[in-house]
XYZ file of N, CA, C and O in Angstrom:
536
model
N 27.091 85.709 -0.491
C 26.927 84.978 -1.727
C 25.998 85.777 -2.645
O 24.937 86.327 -2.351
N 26.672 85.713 -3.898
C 25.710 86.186 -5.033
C 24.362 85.959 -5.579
O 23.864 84.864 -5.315
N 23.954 86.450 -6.001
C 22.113 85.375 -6.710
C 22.834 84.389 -7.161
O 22.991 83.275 -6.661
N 23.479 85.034 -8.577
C 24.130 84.212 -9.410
C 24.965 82.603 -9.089
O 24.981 81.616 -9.825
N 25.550 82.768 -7.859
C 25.735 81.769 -7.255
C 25.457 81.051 -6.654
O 25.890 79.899 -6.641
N 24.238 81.757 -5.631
C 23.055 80.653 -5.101
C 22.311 79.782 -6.251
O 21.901 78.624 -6.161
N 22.248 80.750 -7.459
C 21.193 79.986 -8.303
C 21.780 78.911 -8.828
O 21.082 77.953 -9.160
N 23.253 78.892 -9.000
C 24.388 77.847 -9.818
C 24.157 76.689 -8.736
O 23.654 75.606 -9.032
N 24.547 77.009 -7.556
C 24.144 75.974 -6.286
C 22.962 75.596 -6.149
O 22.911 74.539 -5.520
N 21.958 75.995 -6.463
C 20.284 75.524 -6.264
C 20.380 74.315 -7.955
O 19.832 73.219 -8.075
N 21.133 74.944 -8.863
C 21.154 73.697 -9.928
C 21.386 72.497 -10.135
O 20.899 71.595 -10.817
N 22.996 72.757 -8.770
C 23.473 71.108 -9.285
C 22.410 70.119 -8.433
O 22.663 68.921 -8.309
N 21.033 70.804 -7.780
C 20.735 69.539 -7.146
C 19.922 69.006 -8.463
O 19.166 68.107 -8.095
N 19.827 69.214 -9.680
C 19.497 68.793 -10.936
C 20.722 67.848 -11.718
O 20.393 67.392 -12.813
N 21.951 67.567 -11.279
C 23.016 67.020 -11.853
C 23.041 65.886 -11.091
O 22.854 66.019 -9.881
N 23.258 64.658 -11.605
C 23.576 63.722 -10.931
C 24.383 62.795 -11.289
O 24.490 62.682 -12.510
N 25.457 61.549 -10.185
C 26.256 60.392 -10.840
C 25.779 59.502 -10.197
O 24.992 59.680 -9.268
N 26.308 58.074 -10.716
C 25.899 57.025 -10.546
C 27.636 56.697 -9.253
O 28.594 57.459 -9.127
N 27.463 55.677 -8.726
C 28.474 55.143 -7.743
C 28.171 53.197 -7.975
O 27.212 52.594 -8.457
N 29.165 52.826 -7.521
C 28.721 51.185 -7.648
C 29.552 50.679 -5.915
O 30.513 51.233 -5.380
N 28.955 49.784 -5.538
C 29.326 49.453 -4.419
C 29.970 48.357 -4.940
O 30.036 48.233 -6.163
N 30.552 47.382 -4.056
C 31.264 46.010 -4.469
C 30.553 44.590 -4.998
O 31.059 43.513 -5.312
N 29.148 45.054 -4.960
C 28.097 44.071 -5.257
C 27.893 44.574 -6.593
O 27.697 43.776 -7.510
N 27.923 46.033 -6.829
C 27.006 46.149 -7.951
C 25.916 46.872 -8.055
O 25.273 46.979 -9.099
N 25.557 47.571 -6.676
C 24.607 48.242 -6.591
C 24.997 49.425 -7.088
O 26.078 49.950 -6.825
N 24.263 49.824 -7.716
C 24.128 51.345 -8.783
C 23.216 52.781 -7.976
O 22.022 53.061 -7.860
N 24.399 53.381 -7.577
C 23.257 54.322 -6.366
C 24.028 55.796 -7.236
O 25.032 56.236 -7.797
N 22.699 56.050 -6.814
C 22.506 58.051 -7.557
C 22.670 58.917 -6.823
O 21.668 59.392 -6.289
N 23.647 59.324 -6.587
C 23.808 61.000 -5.943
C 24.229 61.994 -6.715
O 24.813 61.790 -7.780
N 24.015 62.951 -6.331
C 24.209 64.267 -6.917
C 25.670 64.519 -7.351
O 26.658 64.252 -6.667
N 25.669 65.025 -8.481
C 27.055 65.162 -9.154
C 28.040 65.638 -8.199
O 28.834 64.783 -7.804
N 28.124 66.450 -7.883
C 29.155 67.461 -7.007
C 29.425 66.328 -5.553
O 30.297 66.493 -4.701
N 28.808 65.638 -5.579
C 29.121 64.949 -3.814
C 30.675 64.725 -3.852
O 31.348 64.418 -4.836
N 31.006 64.899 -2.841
C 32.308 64.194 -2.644
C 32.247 62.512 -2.269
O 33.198 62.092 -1.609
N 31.167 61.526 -2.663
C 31.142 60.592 -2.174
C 31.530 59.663 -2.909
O 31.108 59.812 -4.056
N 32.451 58.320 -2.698
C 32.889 57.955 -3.536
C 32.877 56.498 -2.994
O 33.209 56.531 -1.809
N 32.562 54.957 -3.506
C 32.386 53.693 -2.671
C 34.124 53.125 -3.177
O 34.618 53.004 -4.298
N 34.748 52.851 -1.666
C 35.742 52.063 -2.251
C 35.876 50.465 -2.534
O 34.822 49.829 -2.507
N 36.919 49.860 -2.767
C 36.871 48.559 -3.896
C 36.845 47.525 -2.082
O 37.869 47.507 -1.400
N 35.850 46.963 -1.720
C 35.995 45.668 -0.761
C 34.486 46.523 0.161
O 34.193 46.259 1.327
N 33.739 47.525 -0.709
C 32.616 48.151 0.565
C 31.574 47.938 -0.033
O 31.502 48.293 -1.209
N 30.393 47.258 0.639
C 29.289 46.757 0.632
C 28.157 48.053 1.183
O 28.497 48.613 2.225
N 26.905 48.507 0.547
C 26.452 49.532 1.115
C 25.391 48.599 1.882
O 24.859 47.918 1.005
N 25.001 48.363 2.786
C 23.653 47.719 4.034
C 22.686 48.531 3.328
O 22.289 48.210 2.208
N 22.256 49.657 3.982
C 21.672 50.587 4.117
C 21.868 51.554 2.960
O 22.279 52.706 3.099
N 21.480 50.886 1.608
C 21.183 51.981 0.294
C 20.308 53.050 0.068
O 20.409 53.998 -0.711
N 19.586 52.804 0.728
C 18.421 53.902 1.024
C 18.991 55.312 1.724
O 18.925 56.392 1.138
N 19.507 55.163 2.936
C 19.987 55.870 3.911
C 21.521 56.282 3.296
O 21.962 57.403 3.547
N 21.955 55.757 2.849
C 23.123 56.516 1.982
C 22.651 56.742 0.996
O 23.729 57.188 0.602
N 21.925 56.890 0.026
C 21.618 57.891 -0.669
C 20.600 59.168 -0.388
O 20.403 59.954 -1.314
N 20.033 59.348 0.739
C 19.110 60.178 1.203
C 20.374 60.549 2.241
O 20.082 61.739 2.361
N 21.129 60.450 2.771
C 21.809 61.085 3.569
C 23.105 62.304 2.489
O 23.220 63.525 2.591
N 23.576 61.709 1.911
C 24.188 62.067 0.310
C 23.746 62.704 -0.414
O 24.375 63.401 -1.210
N 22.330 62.609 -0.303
C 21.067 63.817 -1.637
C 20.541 64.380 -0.512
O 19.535 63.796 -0.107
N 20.822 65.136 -0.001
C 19.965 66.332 0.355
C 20.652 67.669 0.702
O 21.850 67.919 0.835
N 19.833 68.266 0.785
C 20.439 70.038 -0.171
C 19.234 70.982 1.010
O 18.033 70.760 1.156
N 19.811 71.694 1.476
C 19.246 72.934 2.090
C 19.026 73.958 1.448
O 19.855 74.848 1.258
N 17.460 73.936 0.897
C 16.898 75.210 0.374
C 17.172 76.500 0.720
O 17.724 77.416 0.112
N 16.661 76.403 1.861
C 16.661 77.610 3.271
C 16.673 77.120 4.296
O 15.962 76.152 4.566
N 17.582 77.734 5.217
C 18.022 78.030 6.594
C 17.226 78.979 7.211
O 16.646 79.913 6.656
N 17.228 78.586 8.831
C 16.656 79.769 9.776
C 15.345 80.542 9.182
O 15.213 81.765 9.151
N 14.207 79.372 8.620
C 13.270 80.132 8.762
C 12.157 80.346 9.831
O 11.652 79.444 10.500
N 11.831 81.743 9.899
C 11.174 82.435 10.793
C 10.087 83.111 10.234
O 8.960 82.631 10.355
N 10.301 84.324 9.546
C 8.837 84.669 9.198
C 8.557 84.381 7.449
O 8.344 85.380 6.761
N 8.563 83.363 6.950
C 8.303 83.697 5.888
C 6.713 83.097 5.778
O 6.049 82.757 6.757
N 6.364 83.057 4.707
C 4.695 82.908 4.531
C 5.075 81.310 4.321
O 6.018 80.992 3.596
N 4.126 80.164 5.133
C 4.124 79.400 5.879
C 3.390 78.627 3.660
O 4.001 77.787 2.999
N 2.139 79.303 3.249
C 2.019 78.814 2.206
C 2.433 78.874 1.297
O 2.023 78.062 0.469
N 3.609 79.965 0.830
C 4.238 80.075 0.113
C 5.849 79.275 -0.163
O 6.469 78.871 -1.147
N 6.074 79.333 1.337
C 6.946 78.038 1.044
C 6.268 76.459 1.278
O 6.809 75.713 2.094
N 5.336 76.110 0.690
C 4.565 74.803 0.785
C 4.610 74.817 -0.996
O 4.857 73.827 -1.686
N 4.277 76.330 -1.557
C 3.973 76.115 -3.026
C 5.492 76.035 -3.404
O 5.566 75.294 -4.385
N 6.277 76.319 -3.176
C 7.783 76.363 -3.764
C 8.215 75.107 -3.491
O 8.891 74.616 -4.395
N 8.053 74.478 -2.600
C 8.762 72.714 -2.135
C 7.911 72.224 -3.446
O 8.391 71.840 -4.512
N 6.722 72.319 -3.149
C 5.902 71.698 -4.368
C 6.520 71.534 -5.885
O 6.711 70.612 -6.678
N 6.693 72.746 -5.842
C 7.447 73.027 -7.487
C 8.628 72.593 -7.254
O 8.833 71.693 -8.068
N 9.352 72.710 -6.715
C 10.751 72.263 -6.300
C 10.926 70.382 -6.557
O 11.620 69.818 -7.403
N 10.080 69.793 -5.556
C 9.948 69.023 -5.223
C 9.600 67.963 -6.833
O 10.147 66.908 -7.153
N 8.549 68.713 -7.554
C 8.331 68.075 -8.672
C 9.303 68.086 -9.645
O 9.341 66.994 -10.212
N 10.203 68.973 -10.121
C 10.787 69.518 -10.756
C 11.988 67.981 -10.464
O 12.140 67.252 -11.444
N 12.558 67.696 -9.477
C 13.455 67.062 -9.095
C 13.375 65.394 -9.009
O 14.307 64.613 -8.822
N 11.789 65.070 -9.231
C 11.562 63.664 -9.348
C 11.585 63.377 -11.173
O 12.040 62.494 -11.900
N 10.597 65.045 -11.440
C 10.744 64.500 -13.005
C 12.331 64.711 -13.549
O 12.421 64.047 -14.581
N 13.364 65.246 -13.314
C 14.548 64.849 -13.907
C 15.471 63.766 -13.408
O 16.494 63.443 -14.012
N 15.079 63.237 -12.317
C 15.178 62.069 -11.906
C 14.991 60.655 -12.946
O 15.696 59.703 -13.279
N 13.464 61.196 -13.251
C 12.503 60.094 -13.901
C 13.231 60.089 -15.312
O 13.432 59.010 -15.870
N 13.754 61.665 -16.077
C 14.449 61.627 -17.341
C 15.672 60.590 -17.226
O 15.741 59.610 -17.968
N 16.638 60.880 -16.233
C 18.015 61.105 -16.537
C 18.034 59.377 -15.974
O 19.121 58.803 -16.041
N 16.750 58.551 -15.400
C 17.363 57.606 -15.194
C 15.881 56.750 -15.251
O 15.297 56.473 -14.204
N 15.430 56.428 -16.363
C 14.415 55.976 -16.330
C 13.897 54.752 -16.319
O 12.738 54.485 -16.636
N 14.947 53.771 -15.864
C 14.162 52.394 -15.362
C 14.581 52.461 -13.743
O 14.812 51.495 -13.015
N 14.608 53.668 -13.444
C 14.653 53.439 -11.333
C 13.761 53.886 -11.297
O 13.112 54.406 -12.204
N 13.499 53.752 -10.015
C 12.205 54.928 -8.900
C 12.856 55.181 -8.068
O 13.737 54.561 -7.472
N 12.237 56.621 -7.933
C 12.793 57.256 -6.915
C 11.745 57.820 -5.598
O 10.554 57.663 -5.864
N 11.969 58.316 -4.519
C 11.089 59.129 -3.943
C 12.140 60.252 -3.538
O 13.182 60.179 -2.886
N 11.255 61.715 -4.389
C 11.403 62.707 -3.164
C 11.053 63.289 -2.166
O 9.830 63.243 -2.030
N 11.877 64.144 -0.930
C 10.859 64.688 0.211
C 11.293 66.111 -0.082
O 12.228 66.511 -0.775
N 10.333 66.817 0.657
C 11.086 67.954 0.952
C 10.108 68.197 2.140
O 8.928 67.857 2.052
N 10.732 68.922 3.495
C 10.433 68.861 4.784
C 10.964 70.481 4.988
O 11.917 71.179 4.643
N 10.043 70.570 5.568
C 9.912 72.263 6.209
C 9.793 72.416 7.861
O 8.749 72.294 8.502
N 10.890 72.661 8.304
C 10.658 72.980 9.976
C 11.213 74.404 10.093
O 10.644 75.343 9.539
N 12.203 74.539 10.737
C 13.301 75.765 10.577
C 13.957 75.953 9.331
O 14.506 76.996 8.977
N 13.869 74.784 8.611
C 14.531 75.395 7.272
C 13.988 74.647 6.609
O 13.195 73.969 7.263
N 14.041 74.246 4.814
C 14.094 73.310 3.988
C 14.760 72.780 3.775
O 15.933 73.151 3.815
N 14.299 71.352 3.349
C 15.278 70.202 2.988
C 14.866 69.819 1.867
O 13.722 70.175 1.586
N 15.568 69.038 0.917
C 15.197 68.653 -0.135
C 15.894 67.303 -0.029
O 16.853 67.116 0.720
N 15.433 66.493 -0.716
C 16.209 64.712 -0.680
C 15.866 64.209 -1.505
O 15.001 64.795 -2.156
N 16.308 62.872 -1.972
C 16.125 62.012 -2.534
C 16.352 60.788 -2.243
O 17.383 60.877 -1.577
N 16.002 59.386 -2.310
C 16.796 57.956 -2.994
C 15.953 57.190 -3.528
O 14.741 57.327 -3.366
N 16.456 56.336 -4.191
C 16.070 54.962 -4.813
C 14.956 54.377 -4.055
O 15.094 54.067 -2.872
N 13.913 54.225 -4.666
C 12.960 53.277 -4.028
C 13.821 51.203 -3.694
O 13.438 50.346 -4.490
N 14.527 50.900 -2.913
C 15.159 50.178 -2.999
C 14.399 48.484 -2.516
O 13.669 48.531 -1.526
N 14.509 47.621 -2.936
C 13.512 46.124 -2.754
C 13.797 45.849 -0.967
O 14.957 45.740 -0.572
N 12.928 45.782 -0.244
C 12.643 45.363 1.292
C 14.229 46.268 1.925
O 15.232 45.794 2.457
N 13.833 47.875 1.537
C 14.180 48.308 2.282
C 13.174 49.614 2.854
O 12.827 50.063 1.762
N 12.569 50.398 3.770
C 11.990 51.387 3.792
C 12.138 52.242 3.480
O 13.317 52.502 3.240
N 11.362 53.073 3.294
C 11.687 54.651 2.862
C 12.274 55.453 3.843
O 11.817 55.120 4.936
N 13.232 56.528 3.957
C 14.183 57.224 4.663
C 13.479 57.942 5.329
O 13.519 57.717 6.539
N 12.831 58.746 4.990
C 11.392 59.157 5.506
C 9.965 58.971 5.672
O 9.093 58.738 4.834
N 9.882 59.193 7.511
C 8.359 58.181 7.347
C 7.565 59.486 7.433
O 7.833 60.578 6.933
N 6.527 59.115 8.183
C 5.116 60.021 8.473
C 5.841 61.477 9.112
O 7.024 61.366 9.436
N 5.224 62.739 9.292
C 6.126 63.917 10.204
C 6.015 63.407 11.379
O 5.109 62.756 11.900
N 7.437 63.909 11.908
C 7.762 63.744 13.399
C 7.247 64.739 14.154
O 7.276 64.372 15.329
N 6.743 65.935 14.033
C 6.198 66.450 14.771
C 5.617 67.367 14.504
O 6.100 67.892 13.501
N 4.566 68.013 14.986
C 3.450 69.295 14.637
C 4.016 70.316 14.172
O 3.116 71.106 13.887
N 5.315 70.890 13.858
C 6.086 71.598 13.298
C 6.413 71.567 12.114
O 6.680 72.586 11.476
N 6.451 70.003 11.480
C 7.160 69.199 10.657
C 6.452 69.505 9.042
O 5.303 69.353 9.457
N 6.284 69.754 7.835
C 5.590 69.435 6.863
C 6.502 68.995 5.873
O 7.491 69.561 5.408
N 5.887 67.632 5.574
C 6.695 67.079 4.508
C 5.693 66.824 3.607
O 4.521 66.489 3.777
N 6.547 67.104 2.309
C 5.916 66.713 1.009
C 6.527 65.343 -0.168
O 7.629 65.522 -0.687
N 6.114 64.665 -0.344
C 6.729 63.415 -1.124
C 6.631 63.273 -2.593
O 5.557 63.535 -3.135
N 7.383 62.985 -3.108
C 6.805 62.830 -4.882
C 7.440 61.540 -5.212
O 8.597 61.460 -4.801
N 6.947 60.401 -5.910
C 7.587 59.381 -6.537
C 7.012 59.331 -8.069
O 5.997 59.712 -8.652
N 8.343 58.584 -8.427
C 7.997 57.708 -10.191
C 7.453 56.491 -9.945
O 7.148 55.751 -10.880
């Protein structure tokens, strides 16, 4: 793969659509998803389908890279993706993560009413996650 094309792919996690379930619930994933709610489907678990749906692999298979340097890039990353969040849809909240073990992750969903957040505390001494909300 090209720069040029990684960088086109590192963008659309900046694009996003709306979906409606059969209730009415209004959930945000990333433009490009192939995900689509059909007509008689109820989502339970809105949280978890949209954090399963929004998330995007920074990097794979990391091994030696500088441990603080990818902490400052999630950071920026990480902010970058709540505030166009916060533009493109500004009476939701959202939370993002981004989690560093062997690779990066990046995510998102809806802060949703008496449901939890998709991600809790790190699972393990390996684990660093970073969070951002509106």
């Amino acid at each position: 793969m090209n720069k040029l094309s990684l960088y086109n792919e590192l963008l659309d996690i900046f694009e996003f659509k709306t979906i409606h379930d059969k209730v009415g619930n209004e959930l945000v994933i990333y433009k490009n998803s192939s995900s689509g709610i059909f007509d008689g489907t109820v989502i339970e678990d809105k949280t978890a389908f949209e954090a399963l749906d929004n998330h995007f692999h920074l990097i794979d298979n990391i091994r030696s890279y500088d441990k603080q340097a990818l902490v400052e890039f999630g950071e920026k990353i990480g902010r970058l993706l709540i505030d166009r969040l916060s533009f493109s849809f500004p009476d939701k909240h959202f939370i993002v993560f981004v989690t560093i073990t062997d690779s990066m992750i990046i995510r998102f969903h809806q802060k949703w009413e008496n449901e939890p957040y998709y991600c809790g505390e790190n699972s393990d001494e390996n684990e660093y996650m970073i969070s951002f909300d509106n």
